[in-house]
JSON list of C-alpha atoms in Angstrom, two decimals:
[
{"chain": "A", "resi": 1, "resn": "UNK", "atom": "CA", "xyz": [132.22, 94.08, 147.35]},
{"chain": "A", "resi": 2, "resn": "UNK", "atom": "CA", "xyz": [132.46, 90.97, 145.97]},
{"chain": "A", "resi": 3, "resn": "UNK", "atom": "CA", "xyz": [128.24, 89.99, 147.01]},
{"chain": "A", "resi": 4, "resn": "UNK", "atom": "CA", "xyz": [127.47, 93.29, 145.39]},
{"chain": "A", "resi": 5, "resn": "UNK", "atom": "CA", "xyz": [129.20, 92.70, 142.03]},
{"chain": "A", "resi": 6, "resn": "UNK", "atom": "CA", "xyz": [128.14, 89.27, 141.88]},
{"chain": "A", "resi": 7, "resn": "UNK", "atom": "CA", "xyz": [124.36, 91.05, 142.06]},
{"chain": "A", "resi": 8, "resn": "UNK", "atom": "CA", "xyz": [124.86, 93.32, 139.58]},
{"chain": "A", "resi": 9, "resn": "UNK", "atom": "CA", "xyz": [126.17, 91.31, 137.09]},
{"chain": "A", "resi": 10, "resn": "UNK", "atom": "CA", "xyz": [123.05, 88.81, 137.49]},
{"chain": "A", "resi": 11, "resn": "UNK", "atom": "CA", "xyz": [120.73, 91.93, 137.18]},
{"chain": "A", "resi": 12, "resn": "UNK", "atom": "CA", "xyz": [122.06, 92.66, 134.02]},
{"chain": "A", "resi": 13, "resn": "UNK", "atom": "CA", "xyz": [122.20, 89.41, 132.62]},
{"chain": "A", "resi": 14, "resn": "UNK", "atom": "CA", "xyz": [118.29, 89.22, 133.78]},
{"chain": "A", "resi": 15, "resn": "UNK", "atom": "CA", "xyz": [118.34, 92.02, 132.47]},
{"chain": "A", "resi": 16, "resn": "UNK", "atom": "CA", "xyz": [119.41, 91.75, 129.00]},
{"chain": "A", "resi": 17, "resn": "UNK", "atom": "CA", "xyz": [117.66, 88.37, 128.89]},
{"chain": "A", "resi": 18, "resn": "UNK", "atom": "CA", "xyz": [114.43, 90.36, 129.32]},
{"chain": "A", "resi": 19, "resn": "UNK", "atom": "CA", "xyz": [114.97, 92.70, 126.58]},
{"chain": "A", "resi": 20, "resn": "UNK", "atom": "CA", "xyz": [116.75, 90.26, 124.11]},
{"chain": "A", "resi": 21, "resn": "UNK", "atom": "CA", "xyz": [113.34, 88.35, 124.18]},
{"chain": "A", "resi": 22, "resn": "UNK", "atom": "CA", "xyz": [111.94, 91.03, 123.25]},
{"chain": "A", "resi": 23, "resn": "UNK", "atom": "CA", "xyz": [113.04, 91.53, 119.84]},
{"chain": "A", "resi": 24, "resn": "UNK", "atom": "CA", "xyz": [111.91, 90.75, 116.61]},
{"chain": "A", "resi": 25, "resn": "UNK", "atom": "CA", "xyz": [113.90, 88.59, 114.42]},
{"chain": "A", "resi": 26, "resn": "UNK", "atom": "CA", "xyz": [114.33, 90.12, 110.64]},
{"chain": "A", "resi": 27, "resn": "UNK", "atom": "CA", "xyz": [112.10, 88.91, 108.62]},
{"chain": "A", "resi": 28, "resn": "UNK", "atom": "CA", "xyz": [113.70, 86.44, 105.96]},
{"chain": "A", "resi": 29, "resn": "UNK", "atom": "CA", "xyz": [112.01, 84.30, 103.54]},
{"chain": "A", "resi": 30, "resn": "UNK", "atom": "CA", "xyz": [114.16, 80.88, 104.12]},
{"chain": "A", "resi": 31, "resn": "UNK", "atom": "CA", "xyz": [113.76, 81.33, 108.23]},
{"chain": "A", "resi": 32, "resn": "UNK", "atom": "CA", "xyz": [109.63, 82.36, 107.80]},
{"chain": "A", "resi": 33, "resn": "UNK", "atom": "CA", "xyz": [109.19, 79.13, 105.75]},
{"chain": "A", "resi": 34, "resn": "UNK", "atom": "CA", "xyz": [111.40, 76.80, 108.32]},
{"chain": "A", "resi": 35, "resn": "UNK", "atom": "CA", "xyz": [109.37, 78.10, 110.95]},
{"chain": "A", "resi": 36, "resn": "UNK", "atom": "CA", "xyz": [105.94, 77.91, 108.93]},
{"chain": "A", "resi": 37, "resn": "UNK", "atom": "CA", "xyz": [106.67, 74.51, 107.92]},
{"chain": "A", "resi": 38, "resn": "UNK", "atom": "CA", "xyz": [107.53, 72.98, 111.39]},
{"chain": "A", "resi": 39, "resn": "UNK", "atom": "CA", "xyz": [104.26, 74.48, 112.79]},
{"chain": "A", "resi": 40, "resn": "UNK", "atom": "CA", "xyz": [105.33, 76.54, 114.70]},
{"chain": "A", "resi": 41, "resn": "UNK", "atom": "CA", "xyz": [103.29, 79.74, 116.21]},
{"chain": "A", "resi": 42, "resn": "UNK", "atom": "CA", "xyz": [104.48, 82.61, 114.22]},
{"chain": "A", "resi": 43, "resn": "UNK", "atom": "CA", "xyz": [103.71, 86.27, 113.71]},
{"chain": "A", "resi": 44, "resn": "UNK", "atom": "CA", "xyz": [105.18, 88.42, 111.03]},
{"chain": "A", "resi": 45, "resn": "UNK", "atom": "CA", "xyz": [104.38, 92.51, 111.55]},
{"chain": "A", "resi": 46, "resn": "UNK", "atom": "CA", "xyz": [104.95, 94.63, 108.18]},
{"chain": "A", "resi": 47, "resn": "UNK", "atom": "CA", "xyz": [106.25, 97.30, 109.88]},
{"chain": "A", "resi": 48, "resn": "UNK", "atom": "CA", "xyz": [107.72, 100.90, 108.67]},
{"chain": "A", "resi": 49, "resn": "UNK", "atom": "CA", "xyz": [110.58, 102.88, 110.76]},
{"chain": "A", "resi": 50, "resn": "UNK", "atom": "CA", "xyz": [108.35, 106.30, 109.47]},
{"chain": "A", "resi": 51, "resn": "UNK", "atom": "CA", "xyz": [105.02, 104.67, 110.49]},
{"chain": "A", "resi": 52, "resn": "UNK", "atom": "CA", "xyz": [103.15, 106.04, 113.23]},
{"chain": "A", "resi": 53, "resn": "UNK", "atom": "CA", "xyz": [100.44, 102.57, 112.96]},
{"chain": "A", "resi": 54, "resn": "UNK", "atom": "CA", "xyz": [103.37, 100.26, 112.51]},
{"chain": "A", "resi": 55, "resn": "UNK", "atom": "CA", "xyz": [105.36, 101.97, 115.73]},
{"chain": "A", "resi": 56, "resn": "UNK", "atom": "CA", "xyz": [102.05, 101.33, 117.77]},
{"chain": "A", "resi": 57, "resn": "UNK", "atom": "CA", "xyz": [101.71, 97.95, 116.59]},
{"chain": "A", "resi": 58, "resn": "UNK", "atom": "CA", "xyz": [105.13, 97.35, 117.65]},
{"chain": "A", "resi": 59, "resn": "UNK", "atom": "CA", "xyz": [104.79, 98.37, 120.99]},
{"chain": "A", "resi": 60, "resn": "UNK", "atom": "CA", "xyz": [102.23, 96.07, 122.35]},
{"chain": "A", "resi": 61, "resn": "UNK", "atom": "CA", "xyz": [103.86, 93.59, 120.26]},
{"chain": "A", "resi": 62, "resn": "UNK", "atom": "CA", "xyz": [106.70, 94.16, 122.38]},
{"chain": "A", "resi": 63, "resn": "UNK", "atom": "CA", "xyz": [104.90, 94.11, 125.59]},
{"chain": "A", "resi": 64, "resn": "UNK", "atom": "CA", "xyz": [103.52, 90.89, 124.83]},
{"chain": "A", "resi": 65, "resn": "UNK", "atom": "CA", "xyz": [106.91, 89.27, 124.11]},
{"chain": "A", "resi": 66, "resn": "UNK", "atom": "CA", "xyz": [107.71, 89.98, 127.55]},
{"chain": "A", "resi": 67, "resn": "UNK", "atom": "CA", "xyz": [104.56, 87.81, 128.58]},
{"chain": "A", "resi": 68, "resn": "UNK", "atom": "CA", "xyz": [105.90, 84.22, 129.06]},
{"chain": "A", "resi": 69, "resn": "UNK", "atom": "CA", "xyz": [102.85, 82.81, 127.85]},
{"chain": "A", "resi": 70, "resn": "UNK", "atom": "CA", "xyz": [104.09, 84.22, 124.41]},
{"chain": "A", "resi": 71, "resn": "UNK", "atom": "CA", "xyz": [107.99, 82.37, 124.37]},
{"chain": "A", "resi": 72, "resn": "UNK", "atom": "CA", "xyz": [107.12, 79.52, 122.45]},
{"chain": "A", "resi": 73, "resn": "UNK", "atom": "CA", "xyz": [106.34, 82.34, 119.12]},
{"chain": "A", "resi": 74, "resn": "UNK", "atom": "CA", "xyz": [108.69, 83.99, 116.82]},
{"chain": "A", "resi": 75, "resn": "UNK", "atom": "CA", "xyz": [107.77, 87.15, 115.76]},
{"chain": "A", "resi": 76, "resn": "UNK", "atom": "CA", "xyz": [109.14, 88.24, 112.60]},
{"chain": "A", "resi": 77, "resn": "UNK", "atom": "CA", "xyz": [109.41, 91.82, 111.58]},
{"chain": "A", "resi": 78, "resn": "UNK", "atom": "CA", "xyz": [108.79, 92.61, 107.35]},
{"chain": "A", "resi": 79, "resn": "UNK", "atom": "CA", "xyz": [109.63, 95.16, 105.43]},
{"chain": "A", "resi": 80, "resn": "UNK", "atom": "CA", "xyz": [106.42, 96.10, 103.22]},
{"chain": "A", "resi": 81, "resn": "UNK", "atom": "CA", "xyz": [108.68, 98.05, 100.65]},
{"chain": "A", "resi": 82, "resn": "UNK", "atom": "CA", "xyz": [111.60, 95.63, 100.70]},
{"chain": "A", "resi": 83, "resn": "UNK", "atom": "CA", "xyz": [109.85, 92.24, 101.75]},
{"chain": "A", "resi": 84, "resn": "UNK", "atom": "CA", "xyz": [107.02, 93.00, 98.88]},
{"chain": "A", "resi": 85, "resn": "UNK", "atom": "CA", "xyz": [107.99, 90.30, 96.54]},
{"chain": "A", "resi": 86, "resn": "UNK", "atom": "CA", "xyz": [108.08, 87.89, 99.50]},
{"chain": "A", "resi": 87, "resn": "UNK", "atom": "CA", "xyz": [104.45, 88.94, 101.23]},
{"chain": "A", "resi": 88, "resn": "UNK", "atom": "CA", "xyz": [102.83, 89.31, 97.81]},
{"chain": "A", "resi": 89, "resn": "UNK", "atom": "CA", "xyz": [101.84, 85.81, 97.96]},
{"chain": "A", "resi": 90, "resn": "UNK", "atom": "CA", "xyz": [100.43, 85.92, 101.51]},
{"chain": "A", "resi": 91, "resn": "UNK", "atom": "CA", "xyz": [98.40, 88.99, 99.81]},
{"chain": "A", "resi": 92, "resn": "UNK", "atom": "CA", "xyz": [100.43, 91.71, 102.30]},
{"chain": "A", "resi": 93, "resn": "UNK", "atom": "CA", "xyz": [99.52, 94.96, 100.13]},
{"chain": "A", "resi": 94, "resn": "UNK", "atom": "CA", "xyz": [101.10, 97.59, 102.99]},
{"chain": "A", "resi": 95, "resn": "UNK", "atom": "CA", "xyz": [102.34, 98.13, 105.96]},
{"chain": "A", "resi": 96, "resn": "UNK", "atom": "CA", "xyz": [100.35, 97.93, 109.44]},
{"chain": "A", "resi": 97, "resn": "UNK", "atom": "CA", "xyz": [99.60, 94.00, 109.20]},
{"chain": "A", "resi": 98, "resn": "UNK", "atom": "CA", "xyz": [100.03, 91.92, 111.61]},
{"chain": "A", "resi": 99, "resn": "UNK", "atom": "CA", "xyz": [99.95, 88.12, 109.87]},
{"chain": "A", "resi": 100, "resn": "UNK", "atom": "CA", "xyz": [99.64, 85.04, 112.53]},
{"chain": "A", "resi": 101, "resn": "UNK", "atom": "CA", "xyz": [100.38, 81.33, 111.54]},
{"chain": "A", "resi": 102, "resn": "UNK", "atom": "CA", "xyz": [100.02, 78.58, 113.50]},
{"chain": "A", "resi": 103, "resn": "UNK", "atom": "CA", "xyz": [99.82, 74.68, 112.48]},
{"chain": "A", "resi": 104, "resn": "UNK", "atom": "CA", "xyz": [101.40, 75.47, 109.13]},
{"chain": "A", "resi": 105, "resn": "UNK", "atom": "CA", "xyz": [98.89, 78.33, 107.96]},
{"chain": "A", "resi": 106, "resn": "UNK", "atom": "CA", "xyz": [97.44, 81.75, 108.62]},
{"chain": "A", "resi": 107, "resn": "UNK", "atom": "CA", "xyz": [95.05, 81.66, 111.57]},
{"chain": "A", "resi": 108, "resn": "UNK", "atom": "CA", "xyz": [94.27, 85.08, 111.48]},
{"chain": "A", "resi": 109, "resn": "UNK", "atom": "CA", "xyz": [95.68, 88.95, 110.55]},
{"chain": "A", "resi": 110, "resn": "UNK", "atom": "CA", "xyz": [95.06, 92.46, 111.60]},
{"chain": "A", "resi": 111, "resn": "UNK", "atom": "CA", "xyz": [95.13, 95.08, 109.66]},
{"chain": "A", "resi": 112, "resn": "UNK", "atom": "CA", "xyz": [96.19, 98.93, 110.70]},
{"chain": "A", "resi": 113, "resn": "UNK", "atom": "CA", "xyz": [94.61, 97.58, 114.35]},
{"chain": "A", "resi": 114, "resn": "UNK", "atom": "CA", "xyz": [96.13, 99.41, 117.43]},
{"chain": "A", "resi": 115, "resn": "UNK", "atom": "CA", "xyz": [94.24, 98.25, 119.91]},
{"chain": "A", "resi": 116, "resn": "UNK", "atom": "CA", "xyz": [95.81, 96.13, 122.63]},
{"chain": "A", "resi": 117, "resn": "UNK", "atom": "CA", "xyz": [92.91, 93.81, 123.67]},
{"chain": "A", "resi": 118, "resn": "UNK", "atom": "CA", "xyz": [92.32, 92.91, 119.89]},
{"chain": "A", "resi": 119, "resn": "UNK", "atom": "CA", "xyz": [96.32, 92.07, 118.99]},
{"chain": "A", "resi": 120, "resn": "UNK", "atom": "CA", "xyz": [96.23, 89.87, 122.25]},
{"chain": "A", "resi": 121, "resn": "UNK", "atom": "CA", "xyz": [93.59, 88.33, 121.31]},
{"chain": "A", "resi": 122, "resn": "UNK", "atom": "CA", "xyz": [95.14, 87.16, 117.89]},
{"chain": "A", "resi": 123, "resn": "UNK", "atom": "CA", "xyz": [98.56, 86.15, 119.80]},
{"chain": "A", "resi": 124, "resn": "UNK", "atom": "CA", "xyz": [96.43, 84.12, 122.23]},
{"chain": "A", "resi": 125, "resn": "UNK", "atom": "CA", "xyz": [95.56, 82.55, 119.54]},
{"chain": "A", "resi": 126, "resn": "UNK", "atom": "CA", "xyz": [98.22, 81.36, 118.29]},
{"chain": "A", "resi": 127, "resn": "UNK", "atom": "CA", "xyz": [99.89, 80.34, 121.73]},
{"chain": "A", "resi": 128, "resn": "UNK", "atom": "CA", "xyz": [96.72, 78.18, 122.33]},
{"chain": "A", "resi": 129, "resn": "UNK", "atom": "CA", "xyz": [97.59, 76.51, 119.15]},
{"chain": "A", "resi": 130, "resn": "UNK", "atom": "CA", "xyz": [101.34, 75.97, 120.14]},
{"chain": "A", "resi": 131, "resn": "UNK", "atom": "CA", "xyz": [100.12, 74.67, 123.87]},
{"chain": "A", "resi": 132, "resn": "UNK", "atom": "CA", "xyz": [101.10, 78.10, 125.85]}
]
């Protein structure tokens, strides 16, 4: 009894490990220019609860999180309605956009792309960058 709950406990610490990494961290001006500043790979997705794009964004976004090649990059998730003032000056008009940085500036952004092959593309990027 004691093997078996020793077993499930590490499952679901492996578990929630898994899925913890694969959050986004709220976006927040302070923590976007830390990161941005110490050159670190970073992605920020303006991204809308109501948004069909955004949602589809999100989910390979997600699935790449999971991809261990990706852990050394924070990805940051913006509000285009409430984060406006912030994204103006990194010329963020709407939601959909998927902004990269990497060395201390943009390397690259999608905008309203779905398609898997293209976002990993743009992440690879960025991990390249960061030595992943």
């Amino acid at each position: 009894m004691r093997r078996l709950l020793t077993a499930f406990v590490t499952l679901a610490a492996i578990g929630y490990s898994t899925f913890a990494a694969a959050e986004f961290v709220t976006f927040e001006k302070s923590k976007f220019e830390t990161l941005v500043q110490s050159k670190a790979p970073v992605v920020v997705h303006t991204h809308e609860w109501w948004c069909s794009t955004c949602r589809a964004q999100a989910k390979v976004l997600e699935e790449l999180q999971k991809d261990p090649k990706f852990a050394k990059i924070t990805m940051l998730r913006a509000s285009a309605g409430s984060d406006k003032a912030v994204l103006a000056p990194m010329k963020v008009t709407s939601r959909s956009i998927i902004l990269v940085f990497a060395g201390g500036k943009e390397i690259g952004r999608l905008d309203w792309v779905t398609d898997a092959a293209q976002i990993r593309a743009l992440i690879e990027k960025a991990a390249a960058q960061a030595g992943g």
